[in-house]
PDB file of C-alpha atoms in Angstrom:
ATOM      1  CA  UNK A   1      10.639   9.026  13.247  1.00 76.00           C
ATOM      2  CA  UNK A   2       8.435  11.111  11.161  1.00 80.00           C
ATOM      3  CA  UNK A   3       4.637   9.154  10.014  1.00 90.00           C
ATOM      4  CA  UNK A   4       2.183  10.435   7.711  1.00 94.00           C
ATOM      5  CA  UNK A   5      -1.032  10.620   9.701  1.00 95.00           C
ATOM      6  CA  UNK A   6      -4.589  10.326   8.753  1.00 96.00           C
ATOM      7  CA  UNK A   7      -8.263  11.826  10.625  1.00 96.00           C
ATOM      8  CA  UNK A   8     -10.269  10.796  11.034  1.00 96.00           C
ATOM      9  CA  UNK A   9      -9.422   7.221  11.786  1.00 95.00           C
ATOM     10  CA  UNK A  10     -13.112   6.231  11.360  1.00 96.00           C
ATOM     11  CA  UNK A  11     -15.883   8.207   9.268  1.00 97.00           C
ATOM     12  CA  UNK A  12     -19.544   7.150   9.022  1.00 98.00           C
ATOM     13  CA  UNK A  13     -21.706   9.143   6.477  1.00 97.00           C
ATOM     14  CA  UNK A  14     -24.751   8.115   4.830  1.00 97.00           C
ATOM     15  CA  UNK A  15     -25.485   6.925   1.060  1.00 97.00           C
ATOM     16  CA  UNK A  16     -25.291  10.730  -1.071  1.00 97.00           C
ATOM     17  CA  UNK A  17     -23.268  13.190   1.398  1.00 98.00           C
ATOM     18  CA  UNK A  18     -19.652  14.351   0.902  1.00 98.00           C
ATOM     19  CA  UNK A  19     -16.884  13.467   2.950  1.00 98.00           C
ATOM     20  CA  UNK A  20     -13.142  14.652   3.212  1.00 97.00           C
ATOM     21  CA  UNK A  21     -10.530  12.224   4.431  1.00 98.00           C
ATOM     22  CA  UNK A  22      -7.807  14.466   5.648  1.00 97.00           C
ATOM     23  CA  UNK A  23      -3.491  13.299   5.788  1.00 97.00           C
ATOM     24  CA  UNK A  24      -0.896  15.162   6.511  1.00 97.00           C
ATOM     25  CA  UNK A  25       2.404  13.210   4.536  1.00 96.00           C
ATOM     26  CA  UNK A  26       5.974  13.380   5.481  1.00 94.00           C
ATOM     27  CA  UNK A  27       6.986  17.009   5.992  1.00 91.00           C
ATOM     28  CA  UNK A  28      10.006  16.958   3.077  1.00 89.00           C
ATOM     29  CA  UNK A  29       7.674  14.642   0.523  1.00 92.00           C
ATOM     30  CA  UNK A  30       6.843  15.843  -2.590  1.00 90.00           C
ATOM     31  CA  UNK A  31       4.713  12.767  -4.179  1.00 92.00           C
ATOM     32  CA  UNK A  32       1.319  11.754  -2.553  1.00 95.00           C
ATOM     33  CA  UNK A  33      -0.854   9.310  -3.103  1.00 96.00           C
ATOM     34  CA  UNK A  34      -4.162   7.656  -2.089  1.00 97.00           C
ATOM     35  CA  UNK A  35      -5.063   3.819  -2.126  1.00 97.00           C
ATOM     36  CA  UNK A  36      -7.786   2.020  -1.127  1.00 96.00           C
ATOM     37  CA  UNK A  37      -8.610  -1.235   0.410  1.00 93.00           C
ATOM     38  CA  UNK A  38     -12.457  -2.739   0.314  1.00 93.00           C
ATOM     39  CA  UNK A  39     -12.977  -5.082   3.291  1.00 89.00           C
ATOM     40  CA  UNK A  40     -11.268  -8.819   2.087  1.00 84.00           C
ATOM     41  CA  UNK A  41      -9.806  -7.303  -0.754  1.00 87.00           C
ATOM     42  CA  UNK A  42      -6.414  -6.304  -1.948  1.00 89.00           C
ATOM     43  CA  UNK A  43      -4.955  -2.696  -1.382  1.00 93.00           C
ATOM     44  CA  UNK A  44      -5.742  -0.475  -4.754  1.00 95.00           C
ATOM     45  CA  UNK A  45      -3.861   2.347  -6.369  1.00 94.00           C
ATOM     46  CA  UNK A  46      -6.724   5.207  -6.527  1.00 97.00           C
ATOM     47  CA  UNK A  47      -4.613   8.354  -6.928  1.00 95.00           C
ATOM     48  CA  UNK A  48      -0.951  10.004  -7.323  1.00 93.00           C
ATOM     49  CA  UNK A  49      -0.010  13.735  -7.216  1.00 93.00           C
ATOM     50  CA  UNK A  50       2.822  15.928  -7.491  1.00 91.00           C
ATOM     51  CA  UNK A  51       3.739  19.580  -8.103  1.00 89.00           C
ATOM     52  CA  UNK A  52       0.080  20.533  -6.953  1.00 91.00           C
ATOM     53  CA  UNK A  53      -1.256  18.204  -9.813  1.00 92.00           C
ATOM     54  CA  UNK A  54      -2.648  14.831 -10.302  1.00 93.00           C
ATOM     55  CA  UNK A  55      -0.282  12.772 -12.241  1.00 90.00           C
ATOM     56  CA  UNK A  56      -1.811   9.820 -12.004  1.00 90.00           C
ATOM     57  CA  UNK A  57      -5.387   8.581 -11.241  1.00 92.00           C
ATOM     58  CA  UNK A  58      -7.001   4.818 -11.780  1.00 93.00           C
ATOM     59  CA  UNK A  59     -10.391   4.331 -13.192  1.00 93.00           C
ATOM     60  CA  UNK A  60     -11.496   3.990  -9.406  1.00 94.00           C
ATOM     61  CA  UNK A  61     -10.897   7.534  -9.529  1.00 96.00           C
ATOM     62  CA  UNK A  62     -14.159   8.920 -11.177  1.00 94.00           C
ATOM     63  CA  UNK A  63     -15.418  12.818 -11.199  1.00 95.00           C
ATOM     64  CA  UNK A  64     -17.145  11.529  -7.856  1.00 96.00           C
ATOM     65  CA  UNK A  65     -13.061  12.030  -6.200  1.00 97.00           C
ATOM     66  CA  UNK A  66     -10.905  14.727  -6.135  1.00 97.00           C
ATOM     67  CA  UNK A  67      -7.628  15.561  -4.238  1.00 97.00           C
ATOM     68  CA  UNK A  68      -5.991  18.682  -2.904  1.00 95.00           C
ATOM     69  CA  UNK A  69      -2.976  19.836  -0.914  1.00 92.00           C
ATOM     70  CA  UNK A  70      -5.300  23.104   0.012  1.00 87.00           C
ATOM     71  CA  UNK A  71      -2.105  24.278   2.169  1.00 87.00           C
ATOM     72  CA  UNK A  72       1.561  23.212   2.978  1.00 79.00           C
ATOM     73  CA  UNK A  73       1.036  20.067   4.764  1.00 87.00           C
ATOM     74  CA  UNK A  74      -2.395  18.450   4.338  1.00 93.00           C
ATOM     75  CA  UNK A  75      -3.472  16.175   1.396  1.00 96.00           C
ATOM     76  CA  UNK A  76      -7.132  15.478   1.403  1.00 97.00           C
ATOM     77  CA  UNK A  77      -9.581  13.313  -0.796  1.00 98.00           C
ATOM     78  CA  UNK A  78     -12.824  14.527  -1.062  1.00 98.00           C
ATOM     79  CA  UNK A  79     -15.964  12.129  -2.341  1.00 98.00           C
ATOM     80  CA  UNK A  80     -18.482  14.512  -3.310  1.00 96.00           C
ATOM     81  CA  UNK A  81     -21.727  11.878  -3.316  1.00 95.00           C
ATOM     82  CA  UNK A  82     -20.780   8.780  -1.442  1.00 97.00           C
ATOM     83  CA  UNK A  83     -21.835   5.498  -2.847  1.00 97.00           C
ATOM     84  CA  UNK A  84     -22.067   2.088  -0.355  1.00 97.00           C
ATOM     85  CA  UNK A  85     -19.855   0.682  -2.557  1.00 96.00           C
ATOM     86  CA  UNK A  86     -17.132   3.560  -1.090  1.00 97.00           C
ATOM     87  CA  UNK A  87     -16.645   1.670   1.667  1.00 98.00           C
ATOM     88  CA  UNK A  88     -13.634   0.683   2.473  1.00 97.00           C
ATOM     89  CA  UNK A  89      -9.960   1.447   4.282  1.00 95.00           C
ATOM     90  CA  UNK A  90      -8.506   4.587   2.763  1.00 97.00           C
ATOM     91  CA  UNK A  91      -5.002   4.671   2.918  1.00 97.00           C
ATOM     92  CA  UNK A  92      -2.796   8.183   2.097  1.00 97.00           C
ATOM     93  CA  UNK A  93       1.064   7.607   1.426  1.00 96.00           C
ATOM     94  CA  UNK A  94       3.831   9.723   0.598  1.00 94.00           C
ATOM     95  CA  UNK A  95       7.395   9.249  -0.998  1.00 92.00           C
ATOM     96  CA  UNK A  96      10.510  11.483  -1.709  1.00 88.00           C
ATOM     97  CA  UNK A  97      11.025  10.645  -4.927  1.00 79.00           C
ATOM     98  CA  UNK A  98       8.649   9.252  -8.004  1.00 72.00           C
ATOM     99  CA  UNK A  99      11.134   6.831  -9.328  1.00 69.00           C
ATOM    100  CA  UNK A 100      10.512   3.302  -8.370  1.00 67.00           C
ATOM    101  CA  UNK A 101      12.481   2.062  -6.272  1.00 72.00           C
ATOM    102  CA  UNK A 102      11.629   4.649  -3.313  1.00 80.00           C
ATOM    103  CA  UNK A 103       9.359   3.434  -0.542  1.00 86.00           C
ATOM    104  CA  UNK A 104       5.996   4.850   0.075  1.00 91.00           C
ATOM    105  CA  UNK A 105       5.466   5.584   3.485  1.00 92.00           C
ATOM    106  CA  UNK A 106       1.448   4.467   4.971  1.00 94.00           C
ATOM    107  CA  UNK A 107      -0.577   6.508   7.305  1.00 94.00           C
ATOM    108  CA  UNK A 108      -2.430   3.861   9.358  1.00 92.00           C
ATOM    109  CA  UNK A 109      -5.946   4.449   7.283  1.00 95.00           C
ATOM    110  CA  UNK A 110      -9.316   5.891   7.235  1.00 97.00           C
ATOM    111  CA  UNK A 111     -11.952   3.215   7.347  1.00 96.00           C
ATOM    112  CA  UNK A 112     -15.069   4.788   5.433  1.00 98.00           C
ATOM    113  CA  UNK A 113     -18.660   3.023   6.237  1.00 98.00           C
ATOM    114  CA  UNK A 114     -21.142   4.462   3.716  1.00 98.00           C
ATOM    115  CA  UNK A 115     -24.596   3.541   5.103  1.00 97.00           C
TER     116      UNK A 115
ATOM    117  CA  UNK B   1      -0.155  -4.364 -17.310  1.00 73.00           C
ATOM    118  CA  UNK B   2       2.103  -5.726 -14.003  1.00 81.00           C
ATOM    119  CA  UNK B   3       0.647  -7.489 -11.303  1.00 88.00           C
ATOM    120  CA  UNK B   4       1.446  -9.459  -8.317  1.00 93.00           C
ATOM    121  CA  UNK B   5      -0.026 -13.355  -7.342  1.00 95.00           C
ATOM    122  CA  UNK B   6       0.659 -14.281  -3.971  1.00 96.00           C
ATOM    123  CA  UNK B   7      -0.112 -17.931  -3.279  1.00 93.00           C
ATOM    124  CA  UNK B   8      -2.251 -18.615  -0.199  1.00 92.00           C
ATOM    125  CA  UNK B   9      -4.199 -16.333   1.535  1.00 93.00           C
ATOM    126  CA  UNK B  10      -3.997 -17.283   5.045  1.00 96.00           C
ATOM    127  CA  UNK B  11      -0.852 -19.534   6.481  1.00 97.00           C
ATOM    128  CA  UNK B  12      -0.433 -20.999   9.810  1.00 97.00           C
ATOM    129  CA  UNK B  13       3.296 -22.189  11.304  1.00 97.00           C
ATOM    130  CA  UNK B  14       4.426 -22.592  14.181  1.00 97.00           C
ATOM    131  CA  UNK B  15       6.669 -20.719  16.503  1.00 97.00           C
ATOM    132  CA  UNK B  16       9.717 -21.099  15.830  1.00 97.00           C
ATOM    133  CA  UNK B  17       8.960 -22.685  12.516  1.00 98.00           C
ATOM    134  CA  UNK B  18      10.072 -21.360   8.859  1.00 98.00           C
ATOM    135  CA  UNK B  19       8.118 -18.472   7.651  1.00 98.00           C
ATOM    136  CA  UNK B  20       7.442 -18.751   3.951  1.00 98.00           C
ATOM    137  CA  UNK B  21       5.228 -16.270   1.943  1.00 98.00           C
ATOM    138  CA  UNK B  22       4.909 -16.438  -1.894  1.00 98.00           C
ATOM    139  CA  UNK B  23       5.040 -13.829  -4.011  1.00 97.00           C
ATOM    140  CA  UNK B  24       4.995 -13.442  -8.181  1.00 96.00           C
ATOM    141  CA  UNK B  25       5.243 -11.194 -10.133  1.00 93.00           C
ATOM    142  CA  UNK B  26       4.712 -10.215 -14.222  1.00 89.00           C
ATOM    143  CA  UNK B  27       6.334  -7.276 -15.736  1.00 79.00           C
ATOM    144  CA  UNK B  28       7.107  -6.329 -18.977  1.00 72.00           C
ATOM    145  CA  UNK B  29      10.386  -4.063 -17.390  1.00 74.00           C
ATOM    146  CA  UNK B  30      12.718  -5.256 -14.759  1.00 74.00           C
ATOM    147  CA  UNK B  31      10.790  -3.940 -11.907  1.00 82.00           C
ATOM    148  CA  UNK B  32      10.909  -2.764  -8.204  1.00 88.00           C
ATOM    149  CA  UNK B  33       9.764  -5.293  -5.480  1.00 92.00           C
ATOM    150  CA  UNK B  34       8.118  -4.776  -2.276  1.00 94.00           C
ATOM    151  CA  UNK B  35       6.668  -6.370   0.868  1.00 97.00           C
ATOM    152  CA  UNK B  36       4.915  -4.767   3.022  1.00 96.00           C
ATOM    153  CA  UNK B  37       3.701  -6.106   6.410  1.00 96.00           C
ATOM    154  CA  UNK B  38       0.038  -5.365   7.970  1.00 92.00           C
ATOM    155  CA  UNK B  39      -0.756  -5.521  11.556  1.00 90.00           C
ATOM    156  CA  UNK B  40      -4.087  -5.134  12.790  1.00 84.00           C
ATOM    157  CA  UNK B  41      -6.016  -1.785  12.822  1.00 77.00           C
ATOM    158  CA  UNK B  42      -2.639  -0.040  11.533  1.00 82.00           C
ATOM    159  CA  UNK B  43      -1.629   0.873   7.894  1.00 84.00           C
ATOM    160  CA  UNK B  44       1.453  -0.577   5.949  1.00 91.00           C
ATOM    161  CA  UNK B  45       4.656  -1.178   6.722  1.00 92.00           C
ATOM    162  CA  UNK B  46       7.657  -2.008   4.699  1.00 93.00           C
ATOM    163  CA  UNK B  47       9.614  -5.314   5.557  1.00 96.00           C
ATOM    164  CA  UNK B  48      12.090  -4.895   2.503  1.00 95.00           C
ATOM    165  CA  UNK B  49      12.209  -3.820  -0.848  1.00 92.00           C
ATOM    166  CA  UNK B  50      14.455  -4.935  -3.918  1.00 91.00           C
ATOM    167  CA  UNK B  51      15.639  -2.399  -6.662  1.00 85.00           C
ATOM    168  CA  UNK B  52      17.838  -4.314  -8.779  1.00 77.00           C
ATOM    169  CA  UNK B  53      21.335  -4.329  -6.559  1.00 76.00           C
ATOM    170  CA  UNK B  54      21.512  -7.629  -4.352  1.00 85.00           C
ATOM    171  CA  UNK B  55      19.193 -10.435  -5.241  1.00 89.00           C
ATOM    172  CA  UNK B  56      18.843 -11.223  -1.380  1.00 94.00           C
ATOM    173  CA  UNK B  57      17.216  -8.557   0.620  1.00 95.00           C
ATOM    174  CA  UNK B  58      16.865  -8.083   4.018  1.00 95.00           C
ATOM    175  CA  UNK B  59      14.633  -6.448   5.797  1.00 95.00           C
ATOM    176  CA  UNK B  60      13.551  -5.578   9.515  1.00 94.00           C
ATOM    177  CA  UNK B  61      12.479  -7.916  12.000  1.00 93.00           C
ATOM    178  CA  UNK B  62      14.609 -11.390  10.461  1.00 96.00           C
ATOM    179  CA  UNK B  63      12.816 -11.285   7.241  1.00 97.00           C
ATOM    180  CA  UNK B  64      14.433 -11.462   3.667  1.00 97.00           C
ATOM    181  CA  UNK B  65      13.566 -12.275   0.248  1.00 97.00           C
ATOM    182  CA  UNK B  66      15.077 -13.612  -2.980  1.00 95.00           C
ATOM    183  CA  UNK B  67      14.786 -12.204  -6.074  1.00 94.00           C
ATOM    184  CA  UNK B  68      14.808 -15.313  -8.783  1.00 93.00           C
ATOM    185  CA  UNK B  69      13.965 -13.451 -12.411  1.00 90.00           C
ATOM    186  CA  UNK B  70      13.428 -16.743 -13.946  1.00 91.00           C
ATOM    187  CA  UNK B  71      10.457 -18.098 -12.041  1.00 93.00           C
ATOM    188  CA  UNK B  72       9.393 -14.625 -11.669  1.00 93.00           C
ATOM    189  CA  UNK B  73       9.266 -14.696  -7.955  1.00 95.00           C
ATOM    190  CA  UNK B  74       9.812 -12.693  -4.834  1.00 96.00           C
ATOM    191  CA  UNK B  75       9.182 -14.904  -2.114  1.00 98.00           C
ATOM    192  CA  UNK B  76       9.301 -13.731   1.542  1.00 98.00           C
ATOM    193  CA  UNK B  77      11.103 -16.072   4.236  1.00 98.00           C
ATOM    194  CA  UNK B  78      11.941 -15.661   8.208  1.00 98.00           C
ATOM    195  CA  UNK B  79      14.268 -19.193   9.483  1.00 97.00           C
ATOM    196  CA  UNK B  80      12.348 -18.355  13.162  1.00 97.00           C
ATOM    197  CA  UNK B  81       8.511 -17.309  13.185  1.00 97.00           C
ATOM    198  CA  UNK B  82       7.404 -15.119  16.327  1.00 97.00           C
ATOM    199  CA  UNK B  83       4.305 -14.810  17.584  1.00 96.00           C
ATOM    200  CA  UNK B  84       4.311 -11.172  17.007  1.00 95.00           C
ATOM    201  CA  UNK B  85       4.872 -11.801  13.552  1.00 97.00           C
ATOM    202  CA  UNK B  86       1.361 -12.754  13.172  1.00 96.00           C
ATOM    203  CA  UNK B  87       0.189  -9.564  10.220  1.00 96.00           C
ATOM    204  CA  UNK B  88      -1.167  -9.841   6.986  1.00 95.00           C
ATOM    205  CA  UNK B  89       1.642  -9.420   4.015  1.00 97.00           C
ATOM    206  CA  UNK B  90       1.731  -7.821   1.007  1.00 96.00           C
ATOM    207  CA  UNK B  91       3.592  -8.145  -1.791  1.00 96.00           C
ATOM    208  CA  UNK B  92       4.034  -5.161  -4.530  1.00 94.00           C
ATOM    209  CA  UNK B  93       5.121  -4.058  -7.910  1.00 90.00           C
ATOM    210  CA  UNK B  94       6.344  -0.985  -8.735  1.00 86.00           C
ATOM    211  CA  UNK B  95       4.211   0.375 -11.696  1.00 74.00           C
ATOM    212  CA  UNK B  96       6.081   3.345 -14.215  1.00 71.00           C
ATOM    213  CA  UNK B  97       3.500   2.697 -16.795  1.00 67.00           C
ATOM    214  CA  UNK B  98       2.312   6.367 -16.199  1.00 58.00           C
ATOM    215  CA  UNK B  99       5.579   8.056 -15.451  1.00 62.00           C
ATOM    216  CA  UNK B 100       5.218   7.712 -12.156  1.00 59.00           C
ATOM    217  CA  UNK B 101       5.251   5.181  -9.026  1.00 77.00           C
ATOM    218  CA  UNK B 102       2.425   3.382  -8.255  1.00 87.00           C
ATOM    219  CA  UNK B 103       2.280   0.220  -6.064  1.00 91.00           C
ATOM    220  CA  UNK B 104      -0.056  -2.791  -7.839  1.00 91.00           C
ATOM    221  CA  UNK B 105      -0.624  -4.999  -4.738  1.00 94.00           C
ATOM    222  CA  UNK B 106      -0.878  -8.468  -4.391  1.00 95.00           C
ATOM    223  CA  UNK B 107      -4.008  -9.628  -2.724  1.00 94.00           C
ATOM    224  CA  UNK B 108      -2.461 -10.359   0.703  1.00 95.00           C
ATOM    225  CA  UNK B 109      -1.701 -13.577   2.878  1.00 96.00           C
ATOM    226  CA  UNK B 110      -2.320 -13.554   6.345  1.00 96.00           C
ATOM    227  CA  UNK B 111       0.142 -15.288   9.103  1.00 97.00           C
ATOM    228  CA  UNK B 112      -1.015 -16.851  11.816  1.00 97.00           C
ATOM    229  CA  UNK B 113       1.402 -18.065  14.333  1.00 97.00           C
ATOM    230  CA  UNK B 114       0.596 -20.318  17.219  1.00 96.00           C
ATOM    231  CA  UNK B 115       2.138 -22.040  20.211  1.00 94.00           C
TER     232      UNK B 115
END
């Protein structure tokens, strides 16, 4: 059954330097998105992106993120100056469709510690 | 805005007892309905997912929920807990505000099972 898949499960960086969480979605997907979960809290929309665009982005999403599908498969989120307050469970998905009643399929997470 | 309550953030049954996870919802539009399921260290799962056909969905592994429009809920239910069903659960909206799908979460409840 295909997965979307996430590296690096775990990522340590310190307070200031970038990092680049790296998913590759569901091969015939063409909507992408990125959530986030802060440790206790609930899962939060962060990002959405179609036709090599964002389309949708939550005030979580500051000029600090940015996303790109730099080739075919991949979908990455970059953080260009990490903050402790970054850390958290990162969480790529991918659908089919937009419309809403099509499931978003979960890679199993990136858990960010920002030291 | 939509957004999701779910009532109780940790539950404990039995095995073998009735499962019974509360979910509700507001929305200004009749809207798309998810649960998720969480096990530990891996990402999110769907259980089932209601897009306006059959008020009673079913999902994998025994679970189902009712969709009841008039006490805006979405509650999920199993007759038979299993130990294995022990996972945190999430409940989910469908947001279209921006054109697009985004999931708004509910803040999770967690399911123990014991002996």
């Amino acid at each position: 059954e295909p997965e979307v898949t996430q590296t690096p499960s775990h990522q340590v960086t310190q307070m200031g330097q970038e990092v680049i969480l790296r998913c590759v979605p569901i091969s015939n997907h063409l909507y992408f998105y990125w959530y986030r979960q802060i440790l206790g809290q609930k899962v939060e929309f962060l990002v959405s992106f179609y036709n090599n665009e964002i389309s949708e982005k939550s005030e979580i999403f500051d000029d600090q993120f940015s996303v790109e599908r730099p080739d075919g498969s991949n979908f990455t989120l970059k953080i260009r100056s990490t903050k402790l307050e970054d850390s958290a469970m990162y969480f790529c998905a991918s659908s089919s469709k937009g419309s809403g009643g099509h499931e978003q399929y979960f890679g199993p997470g990136t858990r960010l510690t920002v030291t | 805005a939509q957004s999701v309550t779910q009532l109780g953030s940790h539950v404990s049954v039995s095995e073998g007892a009735l499962v019974l996870l509360r979910c509700n919802y507001s929305s200004s539009v009749p809207p798309y309905l998810f649960w998720y399921v969480q096990y530990p260290n891996q990402g999110l799962q769907l259980l089932l997912k209601y897009t306006s056909a059959a008020t009673l969905v079913k999902g994998i592994n025994g679970f189902e929920a009712e969709f009841k429009k008039s006490e805006t809920s979405f509650h999920l239910t199993k007759p038979s807990a299993h130990m294995s069903d022990a996972a945190e659960y999430f409940c989910a909206v469908s947001d279209l505000s921006g054109g697009y799908n985004k999931l708004i979460f509910g803040a999770g409840t967690r399911l123990a099972v014991h002996p």
